[in-house]
CSV table of N, CA and C in Angstrom, one decimal:
chain,number,residue,atom,x,y,z
A,197,MET,N,-40.5,3.4,-28.0
A,197,MET,CA,-39.4,4.3,-28.1
A,197,MET,C,-39.3,4.9,-29.4
A,198,SER,N,-38.7,6.1,-29.5
A,198,SER,CA,-38.5,6.7,-30.8
A,198,SER,C,-37.2,6.2,-31.4
A,199,GLY,N,-36.5,7.0,-32.3
A,199,GLY,CA,-35.4,6.5,-33.1
A,199,GLY,C,-34.1,6.2,-32.3
A,200,MET,N,-34.0,6.6,-31.1
A,200,MET,CA,-32.8,6.4,-30.3
A,200,MET,C,-32.9,5.0,-29.6
A,201,THR,N,-31.8,4.3,-29.7
A,201,THR,CA,-31.7,2.9,-29.1
A,201,THR,C,-31.1,3.0,-27.7
A,202,GLU,N,-30.3,4.1,-27.4
A,202,GLU,CA,-29.7,4.2,-26.1
A,202,GLU,C,-30.3,5.5,-25.4
A,203,HIS,N,-30.2,5.6,-24.1
A,203,HIS,CA,-30.7,6.7,-23.4
A,203,HIS,C,-29.7,7.8,-23.5
A,204,PRO,N,-30.1,9.1,-23.8
A,204,PRO,CA,-29.1,10.2,-24.0
A,204,PRO,C,-28.8,10.9,-22.7
A,205,LEU,N,-28.3,10.1,-21.7
A,205,LEU,CA,-28.1,10.7,-20.4
A,205,LEU,C,-27.0,11.7,-20.4
A,206,THR,N,-26.0,11.6,-21.2
A,206,THR,CA,-24.9,12.5,-21.3
A,206,THR,C,-25.3,13.8,-22.0
A,207,LEU,N,-26.4,13.7,-22.8
A,207,LEU,CA,-26.9,14.9,-23.6
A,207,LEU,C,-28.0,15.7,-22.9
A,208,LEU,N,-28.5,15.2,-21.8
A,208,LEU,CA,-29.6,15.9,-21.1
A,208,LEU,C,-29.2,17.2,-20.5
A,209,SER,N,-28.1,17.3,-20.0
A,209,SER,CA,-27.6,18.6,-19.4
A,209,SER,C,-27.4,19.7,-20.5
A,210,ALA,N,-26.8,19.2,-21.6
A,210,ALA,CA,-26.7,20.2,-22.8
A,210,ALA,C,-28.0,20.5,-23.4
A,211,TYR,N,-29.0,19.6,-23.4
A,211,TYR,CA,-30.3,19.8,-23.9
A,211,TYR,C,-31.0,20.9,-23.0
A,212,LEU,N,-30.8,20.8,-21.7
A,212,LEU,CA,-31.4,21.7,-20.7
A,212,LEU,C,-30.8,23.1,-20.9
A,213,ASP,N,-29.6,23.2,-21.3
A,213,ASP,CA,-28.9,24.5,-21.5
A,213,ASP,C,-29.1,25.0,-22.9
A,214,ASP,N,-29.8,24.3,-23.8
A,214,ASP,CA,-29.9,24.6,-25.2
A,214,ASP,C,-28.6,24.7,-25.9
A,215,ALA,N,-27.7,23.8,-25.6
A,215,ALA,CA,-26.4,23.8,-26.2
A,215,ALA,C,-26.2,22.8,-27.2
A,216,LEU,N,-27.2,22.1,-27.6
A,216,LEU,CA,-27.1,21.0,-28.6
A,216,LEU,C,-27.3,21.6,-30.0
A,217,ALA,N,-26.8,20.9,-31.0
A,217,ALA,CA,-27.1,21.3,-32.4
A,217,ALA,C,-28.6,21.0,-32.7
A,218,PRO,N,-29.2,21.7,-33.6
A,218,PRO,CA,-30.6,21.5,-33.9
A,218,PRO,C,-31.0,20.0,-34.1
A,219,ASP,N,-30.2,19.3,-34.9
A,219,ASP,CA,-30.6,17.9,-35.2
A,219,ASP,C,-30.5,17.0,-33.9
A,220,GLU,N,-29.4,17.2,-33.1
A,220,GLU,CA,-29.3,16.5,-31.8
A,220,GLU,C,-30.4,16.8,-30.9
A,221,GLY,N,-30.8,18.1,-30.8
A,221,GLY,CA,-31.9,18.6,-29.9
A,221,GLY,C,-33.2,17.9,-30.3
A,222,ALA,N,-33.4,17.8,-31.6
A,222,ALA,CA,-34.7,17.2,-32.1
A,222,ALA,C,-34.7,15.7,-31.7
A,223,THR,N,-33.5,15.1,-31.8
A,223,THR,CA,-33.4,13.6,-31.5
A,223,THR,C,-33.7,13.4,-30.0
A,224,VAL,N,-33.1,14.2,-29.2
A,224,VAL,CA,-33.3,14.1,-27.7
A,224,VAL,C,-34.7,14.4,-27.3
A,225,ARG,N,-35.3,15.4,-27.9
A,225,ARG,CA,-36.7,15.7,-27.7
A,225,ARG,C,-37.7,14.6,-28.1
A,226,ALA,N,-37.4,14.0,-29.2
A,226,ALA,CA,-38.2,12.8,-29.6
A,226,ALA,C,-38.0,11.6,-28.7
A,227,HIS,N,-36.8,11.4,-28.2
A,227,HIS,CA,-36.6,10.3,-27.2
A,227,HIS,C,-37.3,10.6,-25.9
A,228,LEU,N,-37.3,11.9,-25.4
A,228,LEU,CA,-38.0,12.2,-24.2
A,228,LEU,C,-39.5,12.0,-24.2
A,229,GLU,N,-40.1,12.1,-25.4
A,229,GLU,CA,-41.5,11.9,-25.5
A,229,GLU,C,-41.9,10.5,-25.2
A,230,GLY,N,-41.0,9.6,-25.5
A,230,GLY,CA,-41.3,8.1,-25.4
A,230,GLY,C,-40.6,7.5,-24.2
A,231,CYS,N,-39.7,8.2,-23.5
A,231,CYS,CA,-39.0,7.5,-22.4
A,231,CYS,C,-39.2,8.3,-21.1
A,232,GLY,N,-39.9,7.6,-20.1
A,232,GLY,CA,-40.2,8.2,-18.8
A,232,GLY,C,-39.0,8.4,-17.9
A,233,SER,N,-38.0,7.4,-18.0
A,233,SER,CA,-36.9,7.5,-17.1
A,233,SER,C,-36.0,8.7,-17.5
A,234,CYS,N,-35.9,9.0,-18.8
A,234,CYS,CA,-35.1,10.1,-19.2
A,234,CYS,C,-35.8,11.4,-18.9
A,235,ARG,N,-37.2,11.4,-19.0
A,235,ARG,CA,-37.9,12.6,-18.6
A,235,ARG,C,-37.8,12.9,-17.1
A,236,SER,N,-37.8,11.9,-16.2
A,236,SER,CA,-37.6,12.1,-14.8
A,236,SER,C,-36.2,12.6,-14.5
A,237,ARG,N,-35.2,12.1,-15.2
A,237,ARG,CA,-33.8,12.5,-15.1
A,237,ARG,C,-33.7,14.0,-15.5
A,238,LEU,N,-34.4,14.4,-16.5
A,238,LEU,CA,-34.4,15.8,-17.0
A,238,LEU,C,-35.0,16.7,-15.9
A,239,GLU,N,-36.1,16.2,-15.3
A,239,GLU,CA,-36.8,17.0,-14.3
A,239,GLU,C,-35.9,17.2,-13.0
A,240,GLU,N,-35.1,16.1,-12.7
A,240,GLU,CA,-34.1,16.2,-11.6
A,240,GLU,C,-33.0,17.3,-11.9
A,241,LEU,N,-32.6,17.3,-13.1
A,241,LEU,CA,-31.6,18.3,-13.5
A,241,LEU,C,-32.1,19.7,-13.5
A,242,GLN,N,-33.4,19.9,-13.9
A,242,GLN,CA,-34.0,21.2,-13.8
A,242,GLN,C,-34.2,21.6,-12.4
A,243,ALA,N,-34.6,20.7,-11.5
A,243,ALA,CA,-34.7,21.1,-10.1
A,243,ALA,C,-33.4,21.5,-9.5
A,244,THR,N,-32.3,20.7,-9.8
A,244,THR,CA,-31.0,21.1,-9.3
A,244,THR,C,-30.5,22.4,-9.8
A,245,SER,N,-30.8,22.7,-11.1
A,245,SER,CA,-30.5,24.0,-11.7
A,245,SER,C,-31.2,25.1,-11.0
A,246,ARG,N,-32.5,24.9,-10.6
A,246,ARG,CA,-33.2,26.0,-9.9
A,246,ARG,C,-32.7,26.2,-8.5
A,247,LEU,N,-32.3,25.1,-7.8
A,247,LEU,CA,-31.7,25.3,-6.5
A,247,LEU,C,-30.4,26.0,-6.5
A,248,ILE,N,-29.6,25.7,-7.5
A,248,ILE,CA,-28.3,26.4,-7.6
A,248,ILE,C,-28.5,27.9,-8.0
A,249,ALA,N,-29.5,28.2,-8.8
A,249,ALA,CA,-29.8,29.6,-9.2
A,249,ALA,C,-30.3,30.4,-8.0
A,250,ALA,N,-31.0,29.7,-7.0
A,250,ALA,CA,-31.6,30.3,-5.8
A,250,ALA,C,-30.5,30.6,-4.8
A,251,LEU,N,-29.3,30.1,-4.9
A,251,LEU,CA,-28.3,30.4,-3.9
A,251,LEU,C,-27.9,31.8,-3.9
A,252,PRO,N,-27.6,32.4,-2.7
A,252,PRO,CA,-27.2,33.8,-2.7
A,252,PRO,C,-25.8,33.9,-3.3
A,253,ALA,N,-25.5,35.1,-3.9
A,253,ALA,CA,-24.2,35.4,-4.4
A,253,ALA,C,-23.3,35.8,-3.3
A,254,LEU,N,-22.2,35.1,-3.1
A,254,LEU,CA,-21.3,35.3,-2.0
A,254,LEU,C,-20.3,36.4,-2.4
A,255,VAL,N,-20.1,37.4,-1.5
A,255,VAL,CA,-19.1,38.4,-1.8
A,255,VAL,C,-18.0,38.2,-0.8
A,256,PRO,N,-16.8,38.1,-1.2
A,256,PRO,CA,-15.7,37.8,-0.3
A,256,PRO,C,-15.5,39.0,0.6
A,257,ALA,N,-15.1,38.7,1.9
A,257,ALA,CA,-15.0,39.8,2.9
A,257,ALA,C,-13.8,40.7,2.6
A,258,ARG,N,-12.8,40.2,2.0
A,258,ARG,CA,-11.6,41.0,1.7
A,258,ARG,C,-11.1,40.6,0.3
A,259,SER,N,-10.2,41.4,-0.2
A,259,SER,CA,-9.7,41.1,-1.5
A,259,SER,C,-8.9,39.8,-1.5
A,260,LEU,N,-9.0,39.0,-2.5
A,260,LEU,CA,-8.2,37.8,-2.6
A,260,LEU,C,-6.9,37.9,-3.2
A,261,LEU,N,-6.6,39.1,-3.7
A,261,LEU,CA,-5.3,39.4,-4.4
A,261,LEU,C,-4.3,39.7,-3.3
A,262,PRO,N,-3.1,39.2,-3.3
A,262,PRO,CA,-2.1,39.5,-2.3
A,262,PRO,C,-1.6,40.9,-2.5
A,263,LEU,N,-1.3,41.5,-1.4
A,263,LEU,CA,-0.8,42.9,-1.4
A,263,LEU,C,0.7,42.8,-1.7
A,264,VAL,N,1.1,43.7,-2.6
A,264,VAL,CA,2.5,43.7,-3.0
A,264,VAL,C,3.2,44.7,-2.1
A,265,GLN,N,4.2,44.3,-1.3
A,265,GLN,CA,4.9,45.2,-0.4
A,265,GLN,C,6.2,45.6,-1.0
A,266,ARG,N,6.5,46.9,-0.8
A,266,ARG,CA,7.7,47.4,-1.3
A,266,ARG,C,8.9,46.9,-0.5
A,267,GLY,N,9.9,46.5,-1.1
A,267,GLY,CA,11.1,45.9,-0.5
A,267,GLY,C,11.8,46.9,0.3
A,268,TRP,N,12.7,46.4,1.2
A,268,TRP,CA,13.5,47.3,2.0
A,268,TRP,C,14.4,48.1,1.2
A,269,SER,N,14.5,49.4,1.4
A,269,SER,CA,15.3,50.3,0.6
A,269,SER,C,16.8,50.1,0.9
A,270,TRP,N,17.2,49.7,2.0
A,270,TRP,CA,18.6,49.5,2.4
A,270,TRP,C,19.2,48.3,1.7
A,271,LEU,N,18.3,47.4,1.2
A,271,LEU,CA,18.8,46.2,0.6
A,271,LEU,C,19.4,46.4,-0.8
A,272,ARG,N,19.0,47.4,-1.5
A,272,ARG,CA,19.4,47.6,-2.9
A,272,ARG,C,21.0,47.9,-2.9
A,273,PRO,N,21.5,48.8,-2.1
A,273,PRO,CA,23.0,49.0,-2.2
A,273,PRO,C,23.8,47.8,-1.7
A,274,VAL,N,23.2,47.1,-0.8
A,274,VAL,CA,23.9,45.9,-0.3
A,274,VAL,C,24.0,44.9,-1.4
A,275,ARG,N,22.9,44.7,-2.2
A,275,ARG,CA,23.0,43.8,-3.4
A,275,ARG,C,24.0,44.3,-4.4
A,276,LEU,N,24.0,45.6,-4.6
A,276,LEU,CA,25.0,46.2,-5.6
A,276,LEU,C,26.4,45.9,-5.1
A,277,LEU,N,26.7,46.1,-3.9
A,277,LEU,CA,28.1,45.9,-3.4
A,277,LEU,C,28.4,44.4,-3.5
A,278,GLY,N,27.4,43.6,-3.2
A,278,GLY,CA,27.7,42.1,-3.3
A,278,GLY,C,28.0,41.7,-4.7
A,279,SER,N,27.3,42.3,-5.7
A,279,SER,CA,27.5,42.0,-7.1
A,279,SER,C,28.9,42.5,-7.5
A,280,ILE,N,29.3,43.7,-7.1
A,280,ILE,CA,30.6,44.2,-7.4
A,280,ILE,C,31.7,43.3,-6.8
A,281,GLY,N,31.5,42.9,-5.6
A,281,GLY,CA,32.5,42.1,-4.9
A,281,GLY,C,32.7,40.7,-5.6
A,282,THR,N,31.5,40.2,-6.0
A,282,THR,CA,31.6,38.9,-6.7
A,282,THR,C,32.3,39.0,-8.1
A,283,GLY,N,32.0,40.1,-8.8
A,283,GLY,CA,32.6,40.3,-10.1
A,283,GLY,C,34.1,40.5,-9.9
A,284,THR,N,34.5,41.3,-8.9
A,284,THR,CA,36.0,41.5,-8.7
A,284,THR,C,36.7,40.2,-8.4
A,285,PHE,N,36.1,39.4,-7.5
A,285,PHE,CA,36.7,38.1,-7.1
A,285,PHE,C,36.8,37.2,-8.4
A,286,LEU,N,35.8,37.2,-9.2
A,286,LEU,CA,35.8,36.3,-10.4
A,286,LEU,C,36.9,36.8,-11.3
A,287,PHE,N,37.0,38.1,-11.5
A,287,PHE,CA,38.1,38.7,-12.4
A,287,PHE,C,39.4,38.3,-11.9
A,288,LEU,N,39.7,38.5,-10.6
A,288,LEU,CA,41.0,38.2,-10.0
A,288,LEU,C,41.3,36.7,-10.1
A,289,PHE,N,40.3,35.9,-9.9
A,289,PHE,CA,40.5,34.5,-10.0
A,289,PHE,C,40.9,34.1,-11.4
A,290,LEU,N,40.2,34.6,-12.4
A,290,LEU,CA,40.5,34.2,-13.8
A,290,LEU,C,41.8,34.8,-14.2
A,291,ALA,N,42.2,36.0,-13.8
A,291,ALA,CA,43.4,36.6,-14.1
A,291,ALA,C,44.6,35.8,-13.5
A,292,SER,N,44.5,35.4,-12.3
A,292,SER,CA,45.5,34.6,-11.7
A,292,SER,C,45.7,33.2,-12.4
A,293,TYR,N,44.5,32.7,-12.8
A,293,TYR,CA,44.6,31.4,-13.5
A,293,TYR,C,45.4,31.5,-14.9
A,294,VAL,N,45.1,32.6,-15.6
A,294,VAL,CA,45.7,32.8,-16.9
A,294,VAL,C,47.2,33.1,-16.7
A,295,ILE,N,47.5,33.9,-15.7
A,295,ILE,CA,49.0,34.2,-15.4
A,295,ILE,C,49.7,32.9,-15.1
A,296,ASN,N,49.1,32.0,-14.3
A,296,ASN,CA,49.8,30.8,-13.8
A,296,ASN,C,49.7,29.6,-14.7
A,297,SER,N,48.9,29.8,-15.8
A,297,SER,CA,48.6,28.6,-16.6
A,297,SER,C,49.7,28.3,-17.6
A,298,GLY,N,50.6,29.3,-17.9
A,298,GLY,CA,51.6,29.1,-18.9
A,298,GLY,C,51.1,29.2,-20.3
A,299,SER,N,50.0,29.9,-20.5
A,299,SER,CA,49.5,30.1,-21.8
A,299,SER,C,50.2,31.2,-22.5
A,300,SER,N,49.8,31.5,-23.7
A,300,SER,CA,50.5,32.6,-24.4
A,300,SER,C,50.0,34.0,-23.9
A,301,LEU,N,49.1,34.0,-23.0
A,301,LEU,CA,48.6,35.3,-22.4
A,301,LEU,C,49.6,35.7,-21.3
A,302,GLY,N,50.4,34.9,-20.8
A,302,GLY,CA,51.3,35.3,-19.8
A,302,GLY,C,51.7,34.1,-18.9
A,303,GLY,N,52.7,34.3,-18.1
A,303,GLY,CA,53.0,33.2,-17.1
A,303,GLY,C,53.8,32.1,-17.8
A,304,GLY,N,53.8,31.0,-17.1
A,304,GLY,CA,54.5,29.9,-17.6
A,304,GLY,C,56.0,29.9,-17.1
A,305,THR,N,56.7,28.8,-17.4
A,305,THR,CA,58.1,28.8,-17.0
A,305,THR,C,58.9,28.6,-18.2
A,306,LYS,N,60.1,29.2,-18.1
A,306,LYS,CA,61.1,29.0,-19.2
A,306,LYS,C,62.0,27.8,-18.9
A,307,THR,N,62.8,27.5,-19.9
A,307,THR,CA,63.7,26.4,-19.7
A,307,THR,C,64.7,26.6,-18.5
A,308,SER,N,65.2,27.9,-18.4
A,308,SER,CA,66.1,28.2,-17.4
A,308,SER,C,65.4,28.1,-16.0
A,309,GLU,N,64.2,28.5,-15.9
A,309,GLU,CA,63.5,28.4,-14.6
A,309,GLU,C,63.2,26.9,-14.3
A,310,GLN,N,62.9,26.1,-15.3
A,310,GLN,CA,62.7,24.7,-15.0
A,310,GLN,C,64.0,24.0,-14.5
A,311,LEU,N,65.1,24.4,-15.1
A,311,LEU,CA,66.4,23.8,-14.7
A,311,LEU,C,66.8,24.3,-13.3
A,312,ALA,N,66.5,25.5,-13.0
A,312,ALA,CA,66.9,26.1,-11.7
A,312,ALA,C,66.0,25.4,-10.6
A,313,ALA,N,64.8,25.1,-10.9
A,313,ALA,CA,63.9,24.4,-10.0
A,313,ALA,C,64.4,23.0,-9.7
A,314,LYS,N,65.1,22.4,-10.6
A,314,LYS,CA,65.6,21.0,-10.4
A,314,LYS,C,66.9,21.1,-9.7
A,315,GLY,N,67.5,22.3,-9.5
A,315,GLY,CA,68.8,22.4,-8.8
A,315,GLY,C,70.0,22.4,-9.7
A,316,GLN,N,69.8,22.5,-11.0
A,316,GLN,CA,70.9,22.5,-12.0
A,316,GLN,C,71.1,24.0,-12.4
A,317,PHE,N,71.9,24.6,-11.5
A,317,PHE,CA,72.0,26.1,-11.6
A,317,PHE,C,73.0,26.5,-12.7
A,318,GLY,N,74.0,25.6,-13.0
A,318,GLY,CA,74.9,25.9,-14.1
A,318,GLY,C,74.2,25.9,-15.4
A,319,ALA,N,73.4,24.8,-15.6
A,319,ALA,CA,72.7,24.7,-16.9
A,319,ALA,C,71.6,25.8,-17.0
A,320,ALA,N,71.0,26.2,-15.8
A,320,ALA,CA,70.0,27.2,-15.8
A,320,ALA,C,70.7,28.6,-16.2
A,321,ALA,N,71.9,28.8,-15.8
A,321,ALA,CA,72.5,30.1,-16.2
A,321,ALA,C,72.8,30.1,-17.6
A,322,SER,N,73.3,29.0,-18.2
A,322,SER,CA,73.5,28.9,-19.6
A,322,SER,C,72.3,29.0,-20.4
A,323,ALA,N,71.2,28.4,-20.0
A,323,ALA,CA,69.9,28.5,-20.7
A,323,ALA,C,69.4,29.9,-20.6
A,324,ALA,N,69.5,30.6,-19.5
A,324,ALA,CA,69.1,32.0,-19.4
A,324,ALA,C,69.9,32.9,-20.3
A,325,ALA,N,71.2,32.7,-20.5
A,325,ALA,CA,72.0,33.5,-21.4
A,325,ALA,C,71.5,33.2,-22.8
A,326,VAL,N,71.2,32.0,-23.2
A,326,VAL,CA,70.7,31.7,-24.5
A,326,VAL,C,69.4,32.4,-24.8
A,327,GLU,N,68.5,32.3,-23.8
A,327,GLU,CA,67.1,32.9,-23.9
A,327,GLU,C,67.3,34.4,-24.1
A,328,ASN,N,68.1,35.0,-23.3
A,328,ASN,CA,68.3,36.5,-23.4
A,328,ASN,C,68.9,36.9,-24.7
A,329,ALA,N,69.9,36.1,-25.2
A,329,ALA,CA,70.5,36.4,-26.5
A,329,ALA,C,69.4,36.3,-27.6
A,330,GLN,N,68.6,35.3,-27.6
A,330,GLN,CA,67.6,35.1,-28.6
A,330,GLN,C,66.6,36.2,-28.6
A,331,ARG,N,66.2,36.6,-27.4
A,331,ARG,CA,65.2,37.7,-27.2
A,331,ARG,C,65.8,39.0,-27.8
A,332,ALA,N,67.1,39.3,-27.5
A,332,ALA,CA,67.7,40.5,-28.0
A,332,ALA,C,67.9,40.5,-29.5
A,333,ALA,N,68.2,39.3,-30.0
A,333,ALA,CA,68.4,39.2,-31.5
A,333,ALA,C,67.0,39.3,-32.2
A,334,ALA,N,66.0,38.8,-31.6
A,334,ALA,CA,64.7,39.0,-32.2
A,334,ALA,C,64.2,40.4,-32.2
A,335,ALA,N,64.6,41.2,-31.2
A,335,ALA,CA,64.3,42.6,-31.1
A,335,ALA,C,65.1,43.4,-32.2
A,336,ARG,N,66.3,43.0,-32.5
A,336,ARG,CA,67.1,43.8,-33.4
A,336,ARG,C,67.0,43.4,-34.8
A,337,THR,N,66.7,42.1,-35.1
A,337,THR,CA,66.6,41.6,-36.5
A,337,THR,C,65.3,42.0,-37.1
A,338,PRO,N,65.4,42.6,-38.3
A,338,PRO,CA,64.1,42.8,-39.1
A,338,PRO,C,63.5,41.5,-39.5
A,339,VAL,N,62.3,41.5,-39.9
A,339,VAL,CA,61.6,40.3,-40.3
A,339,VAL,C,62.2,39.7,-41.6
A,340,ALA,N,62.5,40.5,-42.5
A,340,ALA,CA,63.0,40.0,-43.8
A,340,ALA,C,64.4,39.4,-43.7
A,341,ALA,N,65.2,39.9,-42.7
A,341,ALA,CA,66.6,39.4,-42.6
A,341,ALA,C,66.6,38.3,-41.5
A,342,ALA,N,65.5,37.9,-41.0
A,342,ALA,CA,65.5,36.9,-39.9
A,342,ALA,C,65.9,35.5,-40.4
A,343,ALA,N,65.6,35.2,-41.6
A,343,ALA,CA,66.0,33.9,-42.2
A,343,ALA,C,67.1,34.1,-43.2
A,344,PRO,N,68.3,33.7,-42.9
A,344,PRO,CA,69.4,33.8,-43.9
A,344,PRO,C,69.2,32.8,-45.0
A,345,ALA,N,69.8,33.1,-46.1
A,345,ALA,CA,69.7,32.2,-47.3
A,345,ALA,C,70.3,30.9,-47.0
A,346,ALA,N,69.8,29.8,-47.7
A,346,ALA,CA,70.3,28.5,-47.4
A,346,ALA,C,71.8,28.4,-47.9
A,347,GLY,N,72.6,27.7,-47.0
A,347,GLY,CA,74.0,27.5,-47.4
A,347,GLY,C,74.9,28.7,-47.0
A,348,SER,N,74.4,29.8,-46.6
A,348,SER,CA,75.2,30.9,-46.2
A,348,SER,C,75.5,30.9,-44.8
A,349,GLN,N,76.7,31.4,-44.4
A,349,GLN,CA,77.1,31.4,-43.0
A,349,GLN,C,76.7,32.8,-42.4
A,350,SER,N,76.0,32.7,-41.3
A,350,SER,CA,75.5,33.9,-40.7
A,350,SER,C,76.5,34.4,-39.6
A,351,THR,N,76.8,35.6,-39.6
A,351,THR,CA,77.7,36.2,-38.6
A,351,THR,C,77.1,37.3,-37.8
A,352,SER,N,75.8,37.2,-37.6
A,352,SER,CA,75.1,38.2,-36.8
A,352,SER,C,75.5,38.1,-35.3
A,353,PRO,N,75.3,39.2,-34.6
A,353,PRO,CA,75.7,39.1,-33.2
A,353,PRO,C,74.9,38.1,-32.4
A,354,ALA,N,73.6,37.9,-32.8
A,354,ALA,CA,72.8,36.9,-32.1
A,354,ALA,C,73.4,35.5,-32.3
A,355,ASP,N,73.8,35.1,-33.5
A,355,ASP,CA,74.3,33.8,-33.7
A,355,ASP,C,75.7,33.6,-32.9
A,356,SER,N,76.5,34.7,-32.9
A,356,SER,CA,77.8,34.5,-32.2
A,356,SER,C,77.5,34.4,-30.7
A,357,ALA,N,76.5,35.2,-30.2
A,357,ALA,CA,76.2,35.1,-28.8
A,357,ALA,C,75.6,33.7,-28.5
A,358,HIS,N,74.8,33.2,-29.4
A,358,HIS,CA,74.2,31.9,-29.2
A,358,HIS,C,75.3,30.9,-29.2
A,359,ASN,N,76.3,31.0,-30.1
A,359,ASN,CA,77.4,30.0,-30.1
A,359,ASN,C,78.3,30.1,-28.9
A,360,VAL,N,78.5,31.3,-28.4
A,360,VAL,CA,79.3,31.4,-27.3
A,360,VAL,C,78.6,30.9,-26.0
A,361,ALA,N,77.3,31.3,-25.8
A,361,ALA,CA,76.7,31.0,-24.6
A,361,ALA,C,76.1,29.5,-24.6
A,362,ALA,N,76.0,28.9,-25.7
A,362,ALA,CA,75.4,27.6,-25.8
A,362,ALA,C,76.4,26.6,-25.3
A,363,PRO,N,76.0,25.7,-24.4
A,363,PRO,CA,76.9,24.6,-23.9
A,363,PRO,C,77.2,23.6,-25.0
A,364,THR,N,78.3,22.9,-24.8
A,364,THR,CA,78.7,21.8,-25.7
A,364,THR,C,77.8,20.7,-25.6
A,365,ALA,N,77.9,19.7,-26.5
A,365,ALA,CA,77.0,18.6,-26.6
A,365,ALA,C,77.1,17.7,-25.3
A,366,GLY,N,78.2,17.7,-24.7
A,366,GLY,CA,78.4,17.0,-23.4
A,366,GLY,C,78.2,17.8,-22.2
A,367,GLY,N,77.8,19.1,-22.4
A,367,GLY,CA,77.7,20.0,-21.2
A,367,GLY,C,76.5,19.7,-20.3
A,368,PRO,N,76.3,20.6,-19.3
A,368,PRO,CA,75.2,20.3,-18.3
A,368,PRO,C,73.8,20.5,-18.9
A,369,LEU,N,73.6,21.3,-20.0
A,369,LEU,CA,72.3,21.5,-20.6
A,369,LEU,C,71.9,20.3,-21.3
A,370,ALA,N,72.8,19.6,-22.0
A,370,ALA,CA,72.5,18.4,-22.7
A,370,ALA,C,72.1,17.3,-21.7
A,371,ALA,N,72.8,17.3,-20.6
A,371,ALA,CA,72.5,16.3,-19.6
A,371,ALA,C,71.2,16.5,-18.9
A,372,ALA,N,70.8,17.8,-18.7
A,372,ALA,CA,69.6,18.1,-18.1
A,372,ALA,C,68.4,17.9,-19.0
A,373,THR,N,68.5,18.1,-20.3
A,373,THR,CA,67.4,18.0,-21.2
A,373,THR,C,67.3,16.6,-21.8
A,374,GLY,N,68.4,15.9,-21.8
A,374,GLY,CA,68.5,14.6,-22.4
A,374,GLY,C,68.2,13.4,-21.6
């Protein structure tokens, strides 16, 4: 045998196709001169290659690409209306959630509403009067005059309305909240 100690069975197909590097090709050629089993294996590969080359080229009877069919034209407006309906529902759902959540965006319950729900209508009326007076005072009072100086007595209408409408310490509002 020549310089190779193993049979180059994996390299025979590449040698047949002339796909080996020049030094590998020379090594396989030198091995084939001294090894009869590798020469017979190479002859089998050549015979198989000739048989494959002799096969007729098959032409498919029809195109193998799928035909792209145009969708139904009536379906496009139905999809559009479905999308609009879904968007409207989502908007209304989120808007009702925000309104009923009690967040700063709207909704929620005031102290007077909570007391009225508990059945404490007298305390609810007093709390509603206080809330209305505070809202009216906030609308009339400028921002700079909203905080009186420390130690001074305030005689603004909001404070007097607050003092008049506010229940006493033992009144129904204190009992409801305490």
